[in-house]
Each structure stands twice: as C-alpha cells, then as structure tokens.
Coordinates of C-alpha atoms and ligand atoms in Angstrom, one line a residue:
M1 CA 80.0 -77.0 -44.4
G2 CA 81.5 -75.0 -41.5
V3 CA 82.6 -71.9 -43.4
A4 CA 79.1 -71.4 -45.0
E5 CA 77.5 -71.7 -41.6
D6 CA 79.9 -69.2 -40.1
L7 CA 79.2 -66.9 -42.9
S8 CA 75.4 -67.0 -42.4
S9 CA 75.7 -66.4 -38.7
L10 CA 78.0 -63.5 -39.5
R11 CA 75.3 -62.2 -41.8
D12 CA 72.6 -62.4 -39.2
E13 CA 74.8 -60.8 -36.6
A14 CA 75.7 -58.0 -39.0
L15 CA 72.1 -57.4 -40.1
D16 CA 71.1 -57.2 -36.4
S17 CA 73.8 -54.7 -35.7
V18 CA 72.7 -52.5 -38.6
A19 CA 69.1 -52.6 -37.5
S20 CA 70.0 -51.6 -33.9
A21 CA 72.5 -48.8 -34.9
N22 CA 70.7 -45.7 -33.5
D23 CA 72.7 -43.0 -35.2
L24 CA 75.0 -42.4 -38.1
T25 CA 78.2 -42.8 -36.0
A26 CA 77.0 -46.2 -34.6
L27 CA 76.1 -47.3 -38.1
E28 CA 79.5 -46.4 -39.5
A29 CA 81.1 -48.4 -36.7
V30 CA 79.0 -51.4 -37.7
R31 CA 80.1 -50.9 -41.3
V32 CA 83.8 -50.8 -40.3
A33 CA 83.4 -53.9 -38.1
F34 CA 82.1 -56.1 -40.9
L35 CA 83.1 -54.5 -44.2
G36 CA 86.1 -52.4 -43.2
K37 CA 89.7 -53.3 -44.2
R38 CA 90.0 -55.5 -41.0
G39 CA 86.2 -56.3 -40.9
S40 CA 85.0 -59.8 -40.2
L41 CA 83.5 -60.4 -43.7
T42 CA 86.6 -58.9 -45.3
S43 CA 88.8 -61.4 -43.5
V44 CA 86.6 -64.3 -44.7
L45 CA 87.0 -63.1 -48.3
R46 CA 90.7 -62.8 -47.8
G47 CA 90.9 -66.3 -46.3
L48 CA 89.3 -67.9 -49.5
G49 CA 92.8 -68.9 -50.7
A50 CA 93.1 -71.3 -47.8
L51 CA 90.0 -73.3 -48.8
A52 CA 89.9 -76.3 -50.9
P53 CA 89.8 -75.2 -54.6
Q54 CA 86.3 -76.7 -55.2
D55 CA 84.8 -74.8 -52.3
R56 CA 86.2 -71.5 -53.3
P57 CA 83.6 -70.5 -55.9
V58 CA 80.6 -71.4 -53.7
I59 CA 81.9 -69.7 -50.6
G60 CA 83.2 -66.7 -52.6
Q61 CA 79.8 -66.2 -54.2
L62 CA 78.0 -66.5 -50.8
A63 CA 80.4 -64.1 -49.1
N64 CA 79.9 -61.6 -52.0
Q65 CA 76.1 -61.9 -51.7
I66 CA 76.3 -61.3 -48.0
R67 CA 78.5 -58.2 -48.6
E68 CA 76.1 -56.8 -51.1
E69 CA 73.2 -57.5 -48.9
L70 CA 74.9 -55.8 -46.0
E71 CA 75.9 -52.8 -48.0
K72 CA 72.3 -52.4 -49.1
A73 CA 71.1 -52.7 -45.5
I74 CA 73.6 -50.2 -44.4
A75 CA 72.6 -47.7 -47.1
T76 CA 68.9 -48.1 -46.3
R77 CA 69.5 -47.7 -42.6
R78 CA 71.7 -44.6 -43.3
D79 CA 68.8 -43.0 -45.2
E80 CA 66.4 -43.8 -42.4
L81 CA 68.7 -42.3 -39.8
A82 CA 69.4 -39.2 -41.9
S83 CA 65.7 -38.5 -42.4
Q84 CA 65.0 -39.1 -38.7
A85 CA 67.8 -36.7 -37.8
L86 CA 66.4 -34.1 -40.2
A87 CA 62.9 -34.6 -38.8
A88 CA 64.2 -34.1 -35.3
R89 CA 66.1 -31.0 -36.3
L90 CA 63.1 -29.5 -38.1
Q91 CA 61.0 -30.2 -35.0
A92 CA 63.6 -28.7 -32.7
E93 CA 64.1 -25.6 -34.8
S94 CA 60.5 -25.0 -35.7
V95 CA 59.2 -21.5 -35.3
D96 CA 55.7 -20.8 -34.1
V97 CA 54.7 -18.1 -36.4
T98 CA 51.6 -17.4 -34.4
L99 CA 53.6 -16.3 -31.3
P100 CA 53.4 -12.5 -30.7
G101 CA 56.6 -10.7 -31.8
R102 CA 59.2 -9.6 -29.3
K103 CA 59.6 -5.8 -29.4
R104 CA 63.0 -4.5 -30.2
S105 CA 64.1 -1.1 -29.1
P106 CA 66.7 0.2 -31.5
G107 CA 68.9 3.0 -30.4
K108 CA 68.4 6.5 -31.6
Q109 CA 70.0 9.8 -31.5
H110 CA 70.2 11.8 -28.3
L111 CA 67.8 14.8 -28.2
I112 CA 70.7 17.3 -28.3
H113 CA 72.0 15.7 -31.5
Q114 CA 68.5 15.6 -33.0
I115 CA 68.2 19.3 -32.4
V116 CA 71.6 20.1 -33.7
D117 CA 70.8 18.1 -36.9
E118 CA 67.4 19.8 -37.2
I119 CA 68.9 23.3 -37.0
T120 CA 71.8 22.4 -39.2
A121 CA 69.4 21.2 -41.9
V122 CA 67.5 24.5 -41.8
F123 CA 70.7 26.5 -42.5
V124 CA 72.1 24.0 -45.0
G125 CA 68.8 24.5 -46.8
L126 CA 69.7 28.2 -47.0
G127 CA 73.1 27.4 -48.5
Y128 CA 75.3 27.5 -45.4
C129 CA 78.3 25.2 -44.9
V130 CA 79.1 23.5 -41.6
A131 CA 82.4 24.4 -40.0
E132 CA 84.1 23.2 -36.8
G133 CA 86.8 24.4 -34.5
P134 CA 88.8 23.2 -31.5
E135 CA 87.2 22.9 -28.0
V136 CA 90.6 23.6 -26.5
E137 CA 91.2 27.1 -27.8
L138 CA 93.6 29.9 -27.6
E139 CA 92.7 33.0 -25.6
Y140 CA 93.4 35.0 -28.8
Y141 CA 90.5 33.3 -30.7
N142 CA 88.1 33.0 -27.8
F143 CA 88.5 36.7 -26.6
T144 CA 91.1 39.0 -28.1
A145 CA 90.2 38.7 -31.8
L146 CA 86.6 38.9 -30.8
N147 CA 87.2 42.4 -29.5
H148 CA 87.1 41.6 -25.8
P149 CA 89.1 44.3 -24.0
P150 CA 91.9 42.9 -21.7
E151 CA 89.8 43.6 -18.5
H152 CA 86.6 41.9 -19.8
P153 CA 85.1 39.9 -17.0
A154 CA 84.5 36.8 -19.1
R155 CA 88.3 36.4 -19.3
A156 CA 88.5 35.8 -15.5
A157 CA 89.5 32.4 -14.3
T158 CA 86.3 32.4 -12.2
D159 CA 84.3 32.2 -15.4
T160 CA 86.5 30.4 -17.8
F161 CA 88.4 27.1 -17.6
Y162 CA 92.1 27.7 -18.2
V163 CA 94.4 24.8 -18.9
R164 CA 97.2 26.5 -17.0
D165 CA 96.7 26.7 -13.2
L166 CA 96.0 30.4 -12.5
S167 CA 94.8 29.9 -9.0
D168 CA 97.8 30.7 -6.7
E169 CA 99.3 33.9 -8.1
A170 CA 97.1 36.9 -8.0
S171 CA 99.3 38.6 -10.6
N172 CA 99.1 35.6 -12.9
V173 CA 96.5 37.0 -15.2
P174 CA 95.6 35.1 -18.4
G175 CA 97.3 36.2 -21.5
E176 CA 96.9 35.9 -25.3
C177 CA 98.8 32.7 -25.5
D178 CA 96.9 31.0 -22.7
V179 CA 94.9 27.9 -23.6
L180 CA 91.4 27.5 -22.4
L181 CA 88.2 25.5 -23.0
R182 CA 86.3 27.7 -25.3
T183 CA 83.4 29.5 -23.7
H184 CA 81.4 29.9 -26.9
T185 CA 81.6 28.8 -30.6
S186 CA 82.3 32.4 -31.7
P187 CA 86.2 31.8 -31.9
V188 CA 85.3 29.6 -35.0
Q189 CA 84.1 32.8 -36.7
V190 CA 87.6 34.2 -36.5
R191 CA 89.2 30.9 -37.6
V192 CA 86.8 30.7 -40.6
M193 CA 87.4 34.3 -41.6
E194 CA 91.2 33.8 -41.4
R195 CA 91.2 31.0 -43.9
Q196 CA 88.3 31.8 -46.2
A197 CA 87.6 35.0 -48.1
P198 CA 83.9 36.2 -48.4
P199 CA 81.3 35.2 -49.3
I200 CA 81.0 33.2 -46.1
Y201 CA 77.9 31.4 -45.0
V202 CA 78.7 29.0 -42.2
L203 CA 77.0 27.2 -39.3
V204 CA 79.2 26.0 -36.4
P205 CA 77.8 23.5 -33.9
G206 CA 80.0 22.5 -31.0
K207 CA 80.6 22.0 -27.3
V208 CA 81.4 25.0 -25.1
Y209 CA 82.5 25.2 -21.4
R210 CA 81.8 27.7 -18.6
R211 CA 82.6 27.7 -14.9
D212 CA 78.9 27.5 -14.0
V213 CA 77.3 25.1 -11.5
A214 CA 74.6 23.0 -13.2
D215 CA 71.1 24.1 -12.3
P216 CA 67.8 24.1 -14.2
S217 CA 69.0 26.7 -16.7
H218 CA 72.8 26.3 -16.7
L219 CA 75.2 23.5 -17.6
P220 CA 79.0 23.8 -17.3
R221 CA 79.3 22.1 -20.7
F222 CA 76.7 22.6 -23.3
T223 CA 76.2 22.8 -27.1
Q224 CA 76.2 26.0 -29.1
I225 CA 75.3 26.6 -32.7
E226 CA 76.9 29.6 -34.2
G227 CA 76.1 31.2 -37.5
L228 CA 78.3 33.6 -39.5
V229 CA 77.5 35.4 -42.8
V230 CA 80.0 37.8 -44.5
D231 CA 79.2 39.1 -47.9
E232 CA 78.7 42.3 -49.8
G233 CA 75.7 44.3 -48.8
I234 CA 74.6 42.2 -45.8
T235 CA 72.2 44.2 -43.6
F236 CA 70.5 43.9 -40.2
G237 CA 67.3 43.1 -42.3
D238 CA 69.0 40.0 -43.6
L239 CA 69.8 38.9 -40.1
K240 CA 66.3 39.4 -38.9
G241 CA 64.7 37.7 -41.9
T242 CA 67.1 34.7 -41.5
L243 CA 66.3 34.4 -37.8
E244 CA 62.5 34.6 -38.4
H245 CA 62.9 31.8 -40.9
F246 CA 64.8 29.8 -38.5
V247 CA 62.3 30.2 -35.7
R248 CA 59.4 29.3 -37.9
E249 CA 61.1 26.2 -39.1
V250 CA 62.1 25.0 -35.7
F251 CA 59.2 26.2 -33.5
G252 CA 56.4 26.4 -36.0
S253 CA 54.8 29.1 -38.0
T254 CA 52.6 30.5 -35.3
R255 CA 55.5 31.7 -33.1
R256 CA 56.5 35.3 -33.2
V257 CA 60.0 36.8 -33.0
R258 CA 61.2 39.8 -31.1
L259 CA 64.6 41.5 -31.1
R260 CA 65.8 43.3 -28.0
P261 CA 69.0 45.6 -28.1
H262 CA 71.8 43.9 -26.3
F263 CA 75.6 44.1 -26.1
F264 CA 78.3 41.6 -27.3
P265 CA 81.9 42.8 -27.8
F266 CA 82.2 41.3 -31.3
T267 CA 78.9 42.5 -32.8
E268 CA 77.6 46.1 -33.3
P269 CA 74.7 46.6 -33.1
S270 CA 73.8 43.5 -31.1
A271 CA 70.5 42.0 -30.1
E272 CA 68.9 39.2 -28.2
V273 CA 66.1 37.3 -29.9
D274 CA 63.0 36.1 -28.1
V275 CA 60.3 33.8 -29.4
S276 CA 56.7 34.1 -28.2
C277 CA 55.8 31.5 -25.6
G278 CA 54.3 28.4 -27.1
I279 CA 52.1 27.7 -24.1
C280 CA 50.4 31.1 -23.7
G281 CA 51.0 32.6 -27.1
G282 CA 52.5 35.7 -25.6
E283 CA 49.9 36.4 -22.9
G284 CA 52.3 35.5 -20.1
C285 CA 52.1 32.2 -18.1
R286 CA 54.0 30.2 -15.6
S287 CA 56.2 28.5 -18.2
C288 CA 57.5 31.9 -19.6
G289 CA 57.7 33.5 -16.2
G290 CA 54.8 35.7 -17.0
E291 CA 56.8 37.4 -19.8
G292 CA 55.1 35.9 -22.8
W293 CA 58.5 35.7 -24.5
L294 CA 61.4 33.3 -24.2
E295 CA 65.0 34.2 -25.1
V296 CA 66.5 31.9 -27.8
L297 CA 69.8 33.5 -29.0
G298 CA 72.2 36.3 -29.3
C299 CA 73.2 38.0 -32.5
G300 CA 74.4 41.1 -34.2
M301 CA 76.3 42.7 -37.1
V302 CA 80.0 41.7 -37.2
D303 CA 82.0 44.4 -35.5
P304 CA 84.5 46.1 -37.9
N305 CA 87.2 45.6 -35.2
V306 CA 86.8 41.8 -35.7
F307 CA 87.2 42.2 -39.4
S308 CA 90.5 44.1 -38.8
Y309 CA 91.9 41.0 -36.9
V310 CA 91.3 38.8 -40.0
G311 CA 92.1 41.3 -42.7
I312 CA 88.6 41.6 -44.2
D313 CA 87.8 45.0 -45.7
P314 CA 84.9 46.5 -43.7
E315 CA 84.3 49.1 -46.5
R316 CA 83.5 46.3 -48.9
Y317 CA 82.0 43.6 -46.7
S318 CA 79.5 43.4 -43.9
G319 CA 78.2 40.5 -42.0
F320 CA 76.1 39.1 -39.2
A321 CA 76.5 36.4 -36.6
F322 CA 74.3 34.6 -34.1
G323 CA 74.8 32.0 -31.4
M324 CA 72.3 29.8 -29.6
G325 CA 72.4 27.0 -27.0
A326 CA 71.1 23.7 -28.4
E327 CA 70.0 22.4 -25.0
R328 CA 68.0 25.6 -24.5
I329 CA 66.3 25.3 -27.9
A330 CA 65.5 21.7 -27.1
A331 CA 64.1 22.6 -23.7
L332 CA 61.9 25.4 -25.3
K333 CA 60.7 23.2 -28.1
Y334 CA 59.7 20.3 -25.9
G335 CA 58.9 22.0 -22.6
V336 CA 61.8 20.4 -20.7
P337 CA 61.8 22.1 -17.3
D338 CA 65.4 21.4 -16.3
L339 CA 68.5 21.3 -18.6
R340 CA 70.2 18.8 -16.4
L341 CA 67.7 16.2 -17.7
L342 CA 69.5 16.4 -21.0
V343 CA 72.8 15.3 -19.7
E344 CA 71.9 12.8 -17.0
G345 CA 71.3 9.9 -19.4
D346 CA 68.0 8.7 -17.7
M347 CA 66.5 6.5 -20.3
R348 CA 62.9 7.1 -19.1
F349 CA 63.4 10.7 -20.1
L350 CA 65.5 10.2 -23.3
R351 CA 63.1 7.6 -24.8
Q352 CA 60.4 10.2 -25.1
F353 CA 62.2 11.9 -28.0
Ligands
LIG1 N1 78.8 34.0 -28.3 C1 77.7 34.6 -27.7 C2 77.4 33.9 -26.4 O1 77.9 32.8 -26.2 C3 76.5 34.5 -28.7 C4 76.6 35.3 -29.9 C5 77.1 34.7 -31.0 C6 76.2 36.6 -29.9 C7 77.2 35.5 -32.2 C8 76.4 37.4 -31.1 C9 76.9 36.8 -32.2 O2 76.6 34.4 -25.6

C-alpha cells in the first residue's frame, strides 16, 4: 500500500530531523515542516478524503499515531535541548567564589569638605545654626557695614576682585554699590543680623576670594568658616571658652590656645588665636617656624558700629565673631606643607585623607 509506505518513510525522516535538531529554533522549524498547517504530515491527513473509503480508517489511524509519536519526540527533544542550554548558561555564568575579590575604591569627600563638616558639627553641637550668603557680594556688606573706613586698603582693586572694571580710570574708586567677590565670610554676619533678631548663634562656611598669588600659605580662592553670636550678656570670656572648646575638639585635648591682641575694623577688642604646635608641643621647631605656636583664626567682640548698621541695640546686646580658613586648619591638623596641594586635585595626595 503506497500511502502507508510514504507515511512510514515520512515518519523516519521526521524522527531523524528531530534527533539532529541542535537547538530550539531548529527543532521548531522541524515541527513546522512536518506538523505545521502546511506541514507534510498535515497534508497527508488533509488528503484522506481522496482515498478509497475502506482505506481511510487504517491510513487515518496510522497518520495519527505518527503525529502523536512525532509530537512526543519533539517534546522530549525540546526538554533535552532546554536543559543543555541551561547547563551551558550555568557553566558560562559560573562564578569562582575562591577568586580573590577586586578592590573597589569608592569616592569620598575632599579634605576641605571633611574639615568644614567636622568644624560645623562642633558648633552645631553647641546649638549654632548654619547660614550662608552670596559669594558675589555688595561692597556695602563686605566693607561698609563692617565698619571699614572708605580709605581702608582692603577695598583697593589690587586686593579685591571687583566685577566692574576699575583698572583704567585712576579716579574710578569703588563705591558702596559696587559688586565684588567677597573677601571674607564676615558680610554674612551683617546679612544675618539684618534679617534675624538676637539671640543669634550662627556658623557660616563659604568660599572667599582675594587677589593673592597662590603660594604655600595663600590661595586666591579659599574657604572660610565664620561664627557669630549675639545675645544678652555675651562676654569675651564666652568667646575664649568657645574657641578653646573648638580647638580641643578639632586638634585634640593636649593642644593649648593663646590669644594675641589684633585689629579688625568690625570687632573691638580683636584678637588672633594661636594653637600650640602639635609637633614640638610649644618648644619651637621647624614646622612652627621656631615659634611653638600656629595662628588659626581671627576673632573679637562685635563692634557697636556694626550693630548700628543693622539696628541692634548695643546697650542690650553684645556679641562675638570669629573667622578661620578651612584650608589652613586642614593643613595644621594634618601637617600639609603647601595649601596648593588642597586644590590641585592630585589623587595621590587626596586619597590619604
Ligand atoms: N574676616 C576676618 C578675616 O578674613 C576674620 C574675622 C572674622 C575676624 C570675624 C574677626 C571676626 O581675616
């Protein structure tokens, strides 16, 4: 019987193709070729009607058997291929847990920011709030309201960056409305006192600018941290106690503090604060220039003239202020010999902190 033989050779051919299909796509192509809508076995089943009526049941049954057998073979092969594929993937993606780990170097804060945060935390611990002000500032806040007389040398265009070009005309002196890059964070004292009534306890970190050439102890742009306290009954003793606490917290309890009389236009009396050298302990060595002491900040009692600019009654309130350079504090704390290292971005230096 011709049709039965055709069917059985179709079966053999189909089973061979299933067995030799090497991946799931090839197997699917085999399934479509034999069992799909236009597949060869499907067409045999469709053609049953053309057979003699007595042949139909036999051939039909045979064709159905072959189809079932083929479906089973395809399913089995599919499972086989799937588990082979899984095994290959597990092999390829396997992790050797005995390999040594690769070291990651996560980023961290720049030393200047670490110092600013550390100092801020000390004063926040004393109940201070953090305030900020603009880096591009009015002459009024940077100098005038801080009691700088009009002829004060710091106002000169040789010391301060003015936004307006003052270079050509000799008569073109800076005035109160001039805009400049602030030379210190002290103008924020005035801004805070203008908008807030005492009691005031603020810490003001920020960038400041001076027309200096960068050298081991100067940067044209650096970071200051300003403090301002205004309250009833504030004395120089409060200032000194506060600064001693600050020095112990940042430099350690063995360091001593010394105040030297100084002058600032906006504080009276004023002082500079020195901390005993961490290397020689005050004896005098190379790192403190033989002095035994290192200067860390400027400070003083708020001048009543400054209070008059912001409408605070000097009969009722008194206050103190201080200002320090964060880069300098960092250099003193860690023995950095040249401030320029702090802004050059050399990773070999920065990674040490
Ligand atoms: N602004 C001063 C400076 O930059 C420092 C200072 C701040 C002094 C507050 C006294 C009080 O040198």
